C-alpha positions as a printed Julia matrix, in Angstrom:
183×3 Matrix{Float64}:
 -23.98   -7.78  -78.56
 -23.55   -4.39  -80.11
 -25.77   -1.75  -78.53
 -27.2     0.62  -81.11
 -27.52    3.55  -78.71
 -27.53    6.29  -81.3
 -30.63    4.81  -82.91
 -32.28    4.54  -79.49
 -31.32    8.09  -78.53
 -32.66    9.42  -81.84
 -35.86    7.46  -81.29
 -36.23    8.75  -77.72
 -35.71   12.32  -78.89
 -38.32   11.9   -81.61
 -40.75   10.01  -79.34
 -40.48   12.62  -76.6
 -40.85   15.47  -79.07
 -40.43   18.99  -77.82
 -41.12   18.07  -74.19
 -37.37   17.77  -73.6
 -36.86   21.19  -75.14
 -38.99   23.09  -72.65
 -37.3    24.99  -69.88
 -37.66   23.94  -66.24
 -40.61   26.23  -65.49
 -42.56   25.01  -68.5
 -41.86   21.38  -67.6
 -43.06   22.02  -64.06
 -46.26   23.6   -65.35
 -46.82   20.75  -67.8
 -46.26   18.13  -65.1
 -48.6    19.86  -62.63
 -51.44   20.68  -64.98
 -51.14   17.94  -67.61
 -51.67   20.71  -70.18
 -48.98   21.69  -72.59
 -47.54   25.13  -71.85
 -48.14   27.94  -74.31
 -45.39   27.88  -76.9
 -44.93   29.2   -80.4
 -47.34   27.8   -82.98
 -46.23   24.34  -84.12
 -44.7    23.95  -87.55
 -46.88   22.52  -90.31
 -47.4    18.78  -89.87
 -46.55   18.83  -86.17
 -50.14   19.04  -84.94
 -50.72   15.3   -84.56
 -47.24   14.69  -83.14
 -47.74   17.36  -80.49
 -51.31   16.37  -79.65
 -53.06   19.34  -81.22
 -55.75   18.82  -83.85
 -57.41   21.75  -85.59
 -56.24   24.22  -82.94
 -57.71   22.21  -80.05
 -55.95   19.68  -77.9
 -56.63   16.16  -79.12
 -57.55   13.34  -76.75
 -54.54   11.1   -76.09
 -53.95    7.83  -74.3
 -52.61    8.24  -70.76
 -50.29    5.26  -70.62
 -49.88    1.61  -71.4
 -52.72   -0.36  -69.85
 -51.28   -3.77  -70.6
 -48.82   -5.72  -72.65
 -50.18   -8.92  -74.12
 -48.11  -11.43  -76.06
 -48.05  -15.09  -77.04
 -45.95  -17.53  -75.05
 -45.19  -21.23  -75.34
 -45.89  -21.63  -71.61
 -47.82  -18.55  -70.38
 -48.03  -19.63  -66.73
 -44.33  -20.42  -66.45
 -43.32  -17.24  -68.26
 -45.65  -15.11  -66.11
 -44.12  -16.67  -62.99
 -40.6   -15.93  -64.3
 -41.46  -12.24  -64.78
 -42.97  -12.12  -61.28
 -40.06  -13.89  -59.56
 -37.22  -12.09  -61.31
 -38.55   -8.67  -62.29
 -41.4    -8.18  -59.8
 -44.08   -7.89  -62.47
 -47.43   -9.29  -61.42
 -49.63  -10.72  -64.15
 -53.34   -9.97  -64.55
 -55.19  -10.34  -61.23
 -57.46  -13.37  -60.95
 -59.62  -12.03  -58.1
 -60.98   -8.61  -57.15
 -58.7    -8.58  -54.07
 -55.52   -8.89  -56.15
 -53.88   -5.91  -57.77
 -51.9    -5.95  -60.98
 -48.42   -4.61  -61.42
 -48.26   -0.87  -60.74
 -45.54    0.94  -62.6
 -43.97    4.12  -61.31
 -44.5     7.36  -63.2
 -41.84    8.07  -65.76
 -41.27    8.43  -69.44
 -42.19    5.6   -71.77
 -40.75    5.3   -75.24
 -43.04    4.07  -77.98
 -40.91    3.43  -81.02
 -41.6     1.35  -84.11
 -38.32    0.13  -85.58
 -37.6    -0.94  -89.16
 -38.39   -4.6   -89.9
 -34.71   -5.19  -90.56
 -33.42   -3.78  -87.25
 -30.74   -5.74  -85.44
 -31.48   -3.87  -82.21
 -33.65   -6.67  -80.78
 -31.03   -9.34  -81.53
 -32.91  -12.35  -82.92
 -34.49  -11.31  -86.25
 -37.48  -13.55  -85.46
 -38.45  -11.38  -82.48
 -40.81   -8.56  -83.37
 -40.8    -6.73  -80.03
 -38.53   -5.87  -77.12
 -39.47   -4.78  -73.63
 -37.57   -1.94  -71.98
 -38.06   -1.67  -68.22
 -37.01    1.3   -66.09
 -35.04    0.34  -62.97
 -33.79    2.4   -60.03
 -30.42    0.64  -59.66
 -29.15   -1.2   -62.72
 -26.21   -2.78  -60.91
 -28.37   -4.21  -58.1
 -30.96   -5.52  -60.57
 -28.25   -7.14  -62.7
 -26.65   -8.74  -59.62
 -30.04  -10.06  -58.49
 -30.71  -11.6   -61.91
 -27.2   -13.03  -62.21
 -27.54  -14.61  -58.74
 -30.62  -16.4   -60.11
 -28.57  -17.74  -63.03
 -29.88  -15.26  -65.61
 -27.32  -13.88  -68.07
 -27.28  -10.07  -68.08
 -24.98   -7.92  -70.19
 -24.49   -4.4   -68.86
 -23.5    -1.87  -71.49
 -20.3    -0.29  -70.08
 -21.09    3.08  -71.64
 -23.24    5.7   -69.91
 -25.5     7.7   -72.24
 -27.23   11.08  -71.87
 -30.47    9.19  -71.07
 -28.87    6.77  -68.61
 -27.47    3.24  -68.49
 -28.67    0.03  -70.13
 -28.4    -3.74  -69.81
 -29.72   -6.65  -71.89
 -31.15  -10.06  -71.03
 -33.66  -12.55  -72.39
 -36.65  -14.22  -70.77
 -36.84  -18.05  -70.8
 -38.5   -18.0   -74.25
 -35.72  -15.87  -75.74
 -37.63  -12.58  -75.82
 -35.27   -9.6   -75.59
 -35.47   -7.36  -72.52
 -33.62   -4.12  -71.97
 -33.2    -2.62  -68.52
 -32.84    1.15  -68.35
 -31.64    3.2   -65.41
 -32.61    6.76  -66.38
 -30.02    9.42  -65.71
 -30.96   11.37  -62.6
 -31.03   15.11  -63.19
 -28.51   17.03  -61.16
 -30.62   19.11  -58.77
 -27.58   20.82  -57.17
 -26.59   23.95  -58.87
């Protein structure tokens, strides 16, 4: 399967906006205070993209609270995600806790209806999960009989692999590139 990385990288750059353009000090301030650092006035039309409406900061969502989708066999598919990817489904009691994701960037990117990036043209979505060690995750999945294709190329944003859940839904695994802190 051909990986359309350039389209993904363009989408990530657009989705992340100017946050990747800030210097280290500004990023540190933004991460600590959850307030955008003072920068030059945004260009016309950028106010909504950058979370500023009418000169005041607009209220924004803080993350993805859930991902809900149709399945032929919801219980079996939920169990598959739990067994192979460690994702717990919605808790059924007050003592249970749902899946807790680690902090990190999340791309939100509508693609053209005609995209080939998801593979099957009948699939209208694709999940992309961050992983710490792509090779270990791929080996774990392959040991369970799940076909995983690791993209041999390393990109500025990290490494990627592709697989499908039992109902044929596309999944991409992403190991973000770790910033070099030496130097």
